[in-house]
Short mmCIF file of C-alpha atoms and ligand atoms in Angstrom, two decimals:
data_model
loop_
_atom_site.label_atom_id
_atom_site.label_comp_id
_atom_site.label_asym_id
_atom_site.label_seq_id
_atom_site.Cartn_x
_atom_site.Cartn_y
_atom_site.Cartn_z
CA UNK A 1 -18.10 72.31 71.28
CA UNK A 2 -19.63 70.12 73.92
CA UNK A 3 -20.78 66.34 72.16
CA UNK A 4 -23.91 67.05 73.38
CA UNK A 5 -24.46 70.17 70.47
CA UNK A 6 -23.89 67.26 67.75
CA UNK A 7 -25.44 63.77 67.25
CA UNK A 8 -23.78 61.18 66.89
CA UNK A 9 -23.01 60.05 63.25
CA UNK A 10 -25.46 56.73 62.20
CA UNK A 11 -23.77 53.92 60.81
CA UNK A 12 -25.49 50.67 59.38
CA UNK A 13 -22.34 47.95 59.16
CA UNK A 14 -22.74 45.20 56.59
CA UNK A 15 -20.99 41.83 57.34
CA UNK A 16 -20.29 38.11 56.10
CA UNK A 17 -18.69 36.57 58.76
CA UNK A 18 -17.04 36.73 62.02
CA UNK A 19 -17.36 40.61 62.58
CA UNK A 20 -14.04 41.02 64.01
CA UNK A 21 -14.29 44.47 62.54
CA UNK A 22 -17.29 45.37 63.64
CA UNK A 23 -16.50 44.56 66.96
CA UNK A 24 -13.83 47.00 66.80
CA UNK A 25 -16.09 49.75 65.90
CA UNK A 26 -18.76 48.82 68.37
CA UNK A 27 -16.00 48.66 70.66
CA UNK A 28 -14.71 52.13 69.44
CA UNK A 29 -18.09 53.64 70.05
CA UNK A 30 -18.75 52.42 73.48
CA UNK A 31 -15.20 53.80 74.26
CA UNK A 32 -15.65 57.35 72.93
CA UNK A 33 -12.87 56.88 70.37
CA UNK A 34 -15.52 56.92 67.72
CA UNK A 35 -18.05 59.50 67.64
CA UNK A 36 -20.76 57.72 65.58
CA UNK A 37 -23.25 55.13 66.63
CA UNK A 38 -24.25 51.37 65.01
CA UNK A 39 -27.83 51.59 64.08
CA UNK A 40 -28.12 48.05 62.10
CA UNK A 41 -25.95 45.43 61.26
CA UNK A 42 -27.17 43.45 58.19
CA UNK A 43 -25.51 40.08 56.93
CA UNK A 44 -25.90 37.96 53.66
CA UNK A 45 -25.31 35.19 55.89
CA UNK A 46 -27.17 33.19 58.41
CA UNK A 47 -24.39 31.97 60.98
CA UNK A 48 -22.43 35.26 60.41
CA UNK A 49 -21.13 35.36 64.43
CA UNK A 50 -21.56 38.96 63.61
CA UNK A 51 -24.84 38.92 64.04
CA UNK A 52 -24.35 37.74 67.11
CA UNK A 53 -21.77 40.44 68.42
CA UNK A 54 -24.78 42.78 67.51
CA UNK A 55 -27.77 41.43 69.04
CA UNK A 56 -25.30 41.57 72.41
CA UNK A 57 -24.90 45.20 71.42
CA UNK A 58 -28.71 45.28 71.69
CA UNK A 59 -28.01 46.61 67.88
CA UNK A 60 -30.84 45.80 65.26
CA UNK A 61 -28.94 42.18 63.39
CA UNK A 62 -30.54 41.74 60.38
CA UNK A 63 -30.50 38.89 58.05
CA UNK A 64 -31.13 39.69 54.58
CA UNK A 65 -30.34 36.78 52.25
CA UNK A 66 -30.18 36.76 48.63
CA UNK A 67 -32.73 34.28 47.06
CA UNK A 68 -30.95 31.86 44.51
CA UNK A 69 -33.39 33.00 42.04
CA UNK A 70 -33.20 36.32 42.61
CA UNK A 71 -31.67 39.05 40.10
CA UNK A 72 -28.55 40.65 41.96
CA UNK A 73 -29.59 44.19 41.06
CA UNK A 74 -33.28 43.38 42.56
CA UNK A 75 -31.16 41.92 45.88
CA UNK A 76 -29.09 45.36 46.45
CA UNK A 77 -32.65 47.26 45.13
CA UNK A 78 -34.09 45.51 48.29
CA UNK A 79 -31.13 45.81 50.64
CA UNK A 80 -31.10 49.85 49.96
CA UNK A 81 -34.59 49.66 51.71
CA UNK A 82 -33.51 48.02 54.12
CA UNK A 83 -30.31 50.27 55.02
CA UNK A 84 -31.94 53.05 53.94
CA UNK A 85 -35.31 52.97 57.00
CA UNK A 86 -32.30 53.45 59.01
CA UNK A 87 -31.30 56.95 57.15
CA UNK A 88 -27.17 56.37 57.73
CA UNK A 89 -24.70 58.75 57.65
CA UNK A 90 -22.30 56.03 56.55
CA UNK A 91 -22.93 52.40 55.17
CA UNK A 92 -19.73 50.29 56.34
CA UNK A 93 -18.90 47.07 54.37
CA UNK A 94 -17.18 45.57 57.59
CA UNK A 95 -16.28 41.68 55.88
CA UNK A 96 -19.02 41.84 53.28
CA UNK A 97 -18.08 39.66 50.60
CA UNK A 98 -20.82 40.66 47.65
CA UNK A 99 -19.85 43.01 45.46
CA UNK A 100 -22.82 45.88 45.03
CA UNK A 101 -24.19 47.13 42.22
CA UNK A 102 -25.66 50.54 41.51
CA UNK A 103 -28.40 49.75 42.00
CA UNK A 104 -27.52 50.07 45.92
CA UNK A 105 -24.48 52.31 45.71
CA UNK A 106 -26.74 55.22 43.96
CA UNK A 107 -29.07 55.38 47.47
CA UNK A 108 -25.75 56.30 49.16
CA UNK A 109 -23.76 58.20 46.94
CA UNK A 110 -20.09 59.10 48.61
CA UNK A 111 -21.49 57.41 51.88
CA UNK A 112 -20.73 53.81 51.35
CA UNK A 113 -17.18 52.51 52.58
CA UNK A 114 -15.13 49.52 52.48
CA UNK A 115 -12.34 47.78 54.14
CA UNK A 116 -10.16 45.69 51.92
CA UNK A 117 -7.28 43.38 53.46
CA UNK A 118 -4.66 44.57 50.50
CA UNK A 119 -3.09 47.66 49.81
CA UNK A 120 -4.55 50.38 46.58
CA UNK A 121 -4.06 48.66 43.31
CA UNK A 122 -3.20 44.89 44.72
CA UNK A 123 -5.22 41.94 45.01
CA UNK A 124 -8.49 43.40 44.89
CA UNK A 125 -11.50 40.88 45.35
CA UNK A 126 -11.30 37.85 47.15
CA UNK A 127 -8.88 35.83 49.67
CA UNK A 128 -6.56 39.19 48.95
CA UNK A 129 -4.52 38.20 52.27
CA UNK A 130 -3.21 34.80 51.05
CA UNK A 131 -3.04 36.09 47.22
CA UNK A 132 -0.36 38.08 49.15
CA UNK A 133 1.30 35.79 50.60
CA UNK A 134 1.75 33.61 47.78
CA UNK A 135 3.15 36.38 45.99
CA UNK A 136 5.14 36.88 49.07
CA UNK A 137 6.22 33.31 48.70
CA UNK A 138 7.13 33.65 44.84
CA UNK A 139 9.23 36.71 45.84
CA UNK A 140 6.55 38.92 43.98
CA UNK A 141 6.18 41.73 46.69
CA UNK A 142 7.92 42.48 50.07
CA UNK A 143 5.09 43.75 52.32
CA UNK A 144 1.42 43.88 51.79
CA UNK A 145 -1.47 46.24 53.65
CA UNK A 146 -4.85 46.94 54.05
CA UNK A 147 -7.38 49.81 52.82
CA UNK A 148 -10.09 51.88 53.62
CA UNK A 149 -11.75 53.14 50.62
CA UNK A 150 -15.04 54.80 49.35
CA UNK A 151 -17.14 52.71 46.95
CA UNK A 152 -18.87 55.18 44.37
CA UNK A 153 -19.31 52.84 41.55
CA UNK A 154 -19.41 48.76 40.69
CA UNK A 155 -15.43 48.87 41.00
CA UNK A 156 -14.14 46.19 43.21
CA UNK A 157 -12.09 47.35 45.71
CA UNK A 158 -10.58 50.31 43.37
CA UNK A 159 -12.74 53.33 44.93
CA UNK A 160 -10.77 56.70 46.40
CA UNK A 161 -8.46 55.42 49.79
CA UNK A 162 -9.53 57.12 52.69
CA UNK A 163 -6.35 55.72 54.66
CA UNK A 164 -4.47 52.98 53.94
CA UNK A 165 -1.25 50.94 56.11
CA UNK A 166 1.18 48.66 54.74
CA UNK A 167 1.56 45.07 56.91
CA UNK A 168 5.34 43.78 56.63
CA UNK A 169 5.41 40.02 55.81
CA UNK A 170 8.05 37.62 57.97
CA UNK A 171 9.91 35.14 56.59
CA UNK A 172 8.24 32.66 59.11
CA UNK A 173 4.70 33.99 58.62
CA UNK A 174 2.65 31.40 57.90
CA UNK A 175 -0.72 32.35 56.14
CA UNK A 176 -2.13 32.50 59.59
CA UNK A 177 0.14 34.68 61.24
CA UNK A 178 -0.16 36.94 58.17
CA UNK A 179 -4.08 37.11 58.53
CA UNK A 180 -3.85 37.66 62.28
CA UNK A 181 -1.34 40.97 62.03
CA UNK A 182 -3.29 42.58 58.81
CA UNK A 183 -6.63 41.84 60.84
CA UNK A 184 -4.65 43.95 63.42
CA UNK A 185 -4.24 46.73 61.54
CA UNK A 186 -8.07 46.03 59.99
CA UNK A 187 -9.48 46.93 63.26
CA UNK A 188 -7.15 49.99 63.94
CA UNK A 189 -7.65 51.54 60.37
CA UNK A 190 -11.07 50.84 60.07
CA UNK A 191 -11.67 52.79 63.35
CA UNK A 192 -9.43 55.88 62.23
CA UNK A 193 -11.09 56.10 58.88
CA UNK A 194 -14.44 56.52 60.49
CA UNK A 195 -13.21 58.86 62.73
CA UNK A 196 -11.77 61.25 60.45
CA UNK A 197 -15.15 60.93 57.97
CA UNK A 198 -17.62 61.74 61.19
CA UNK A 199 -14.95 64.31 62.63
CA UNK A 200 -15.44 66.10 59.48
CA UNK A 201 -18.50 65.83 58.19
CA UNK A 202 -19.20 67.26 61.55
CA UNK A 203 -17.54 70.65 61.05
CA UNK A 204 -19.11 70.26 57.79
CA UNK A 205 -22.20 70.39 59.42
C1 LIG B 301 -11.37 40.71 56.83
O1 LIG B 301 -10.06 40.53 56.28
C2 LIG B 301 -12.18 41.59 55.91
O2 LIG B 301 -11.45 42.65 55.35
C3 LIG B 301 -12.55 40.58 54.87
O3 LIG B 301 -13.04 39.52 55.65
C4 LIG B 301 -12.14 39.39 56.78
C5 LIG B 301 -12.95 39.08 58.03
O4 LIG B 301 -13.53 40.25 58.49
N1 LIG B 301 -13.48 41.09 53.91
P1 LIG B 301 -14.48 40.24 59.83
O5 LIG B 301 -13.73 39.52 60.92
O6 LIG B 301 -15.75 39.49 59.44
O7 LIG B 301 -14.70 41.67 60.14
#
């Protein structure tokens, strides 16, 4: 079936920080490896560089803050709206580092995915990658890995694994060398995942 009979699959990307994984999806759907298309990119933060890397994509980079006196539930209320106008297929937590309540997660239901730097069942939550490594360190665990995982409910990090890779952990790693392979693999899986969920919602279709 020519690409031209179906349109593209609409992601909106939510970020903290550098976006080094939404660069590799942006990158992924300017090559034709990905068969879906960035419609937004919203960050918590101000001086997320991924902002940046979208407004160069000449992608909508939206900065939606949370108001120190605001509820969390009435934030992700608000941020739904916002995601929503831009009717996704798929809402991609790409580095975003709140944790989201139902009250966003209903909008989206089975649509909302997450990358996690730690393989099903380990270190879910924050700074997973040198949680690992410590563990590493204390001869806890012999390899670590990353996820990619639907979010259907408030669990953090725990949701069903669309794919998941383990990361083997060097004797000489230091925490940096760690971080740079699993970010690696982050940009790799991250791009398969959303392949295979476009690929086949699109026979779904
Ligand atoms: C990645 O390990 C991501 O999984 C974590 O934040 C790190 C930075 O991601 N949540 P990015 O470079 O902002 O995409």
């Amino acid at each position: 079936m020519p690409e031209t009979s179906h349109p593209r699959q609409k992601l909106v990307v939510l970020i903290s920080g550098n976006g080094s994984n939404l660069q590799a999806i942006l990158d992924a759907c300017a090559g034709r490896a990905l068969a879906a298309q960035v419609v937004a990119v919203i960050s918590n933060k101000i001086d997320a560089y991924g902002l940046e890397r979208a407004r160069r994509a000449g992608i909508p980079a939206i900065y939606h803050p949370k108001p120190k006196d605001q509820d969390r539930r009435a934030y992700d209320a608000g941020l739904a709206q916002v995601v929503s106008a831009y009717r996704p297929d798929w809402v991609v937590l790409a580095g975003w580092m709140r944790v989201l309540s139902a009250e966003f997660l209903n909008h989206f239901p089975n649509r909302v995915i997450n990358l996690h730097p730690a393989l099903p069942g380990m270190f879910p939550g924050t700074h997973a990658i040198q949680r690992a490594f410590e563990a590493y360190q204390r001869g806890e665990i012999e390899f670590t890995g990353v996820m990619v995982h639907l979010v259907p409910d408030e669990g953090v990090d725990v949701g069903p694994v669309l794919l998941q890779a383990t990361a083997p952990i060097h004797v000489h790693d230091t925490l940096e060398t760690l971080e740079d392979r699993i970010h690696a693999i982050e940009h790799r899986l991250l791009v398969q995942a959303l392949a295979l969920v476009t690929q086949t919602a699109k026979t779904k279709s």
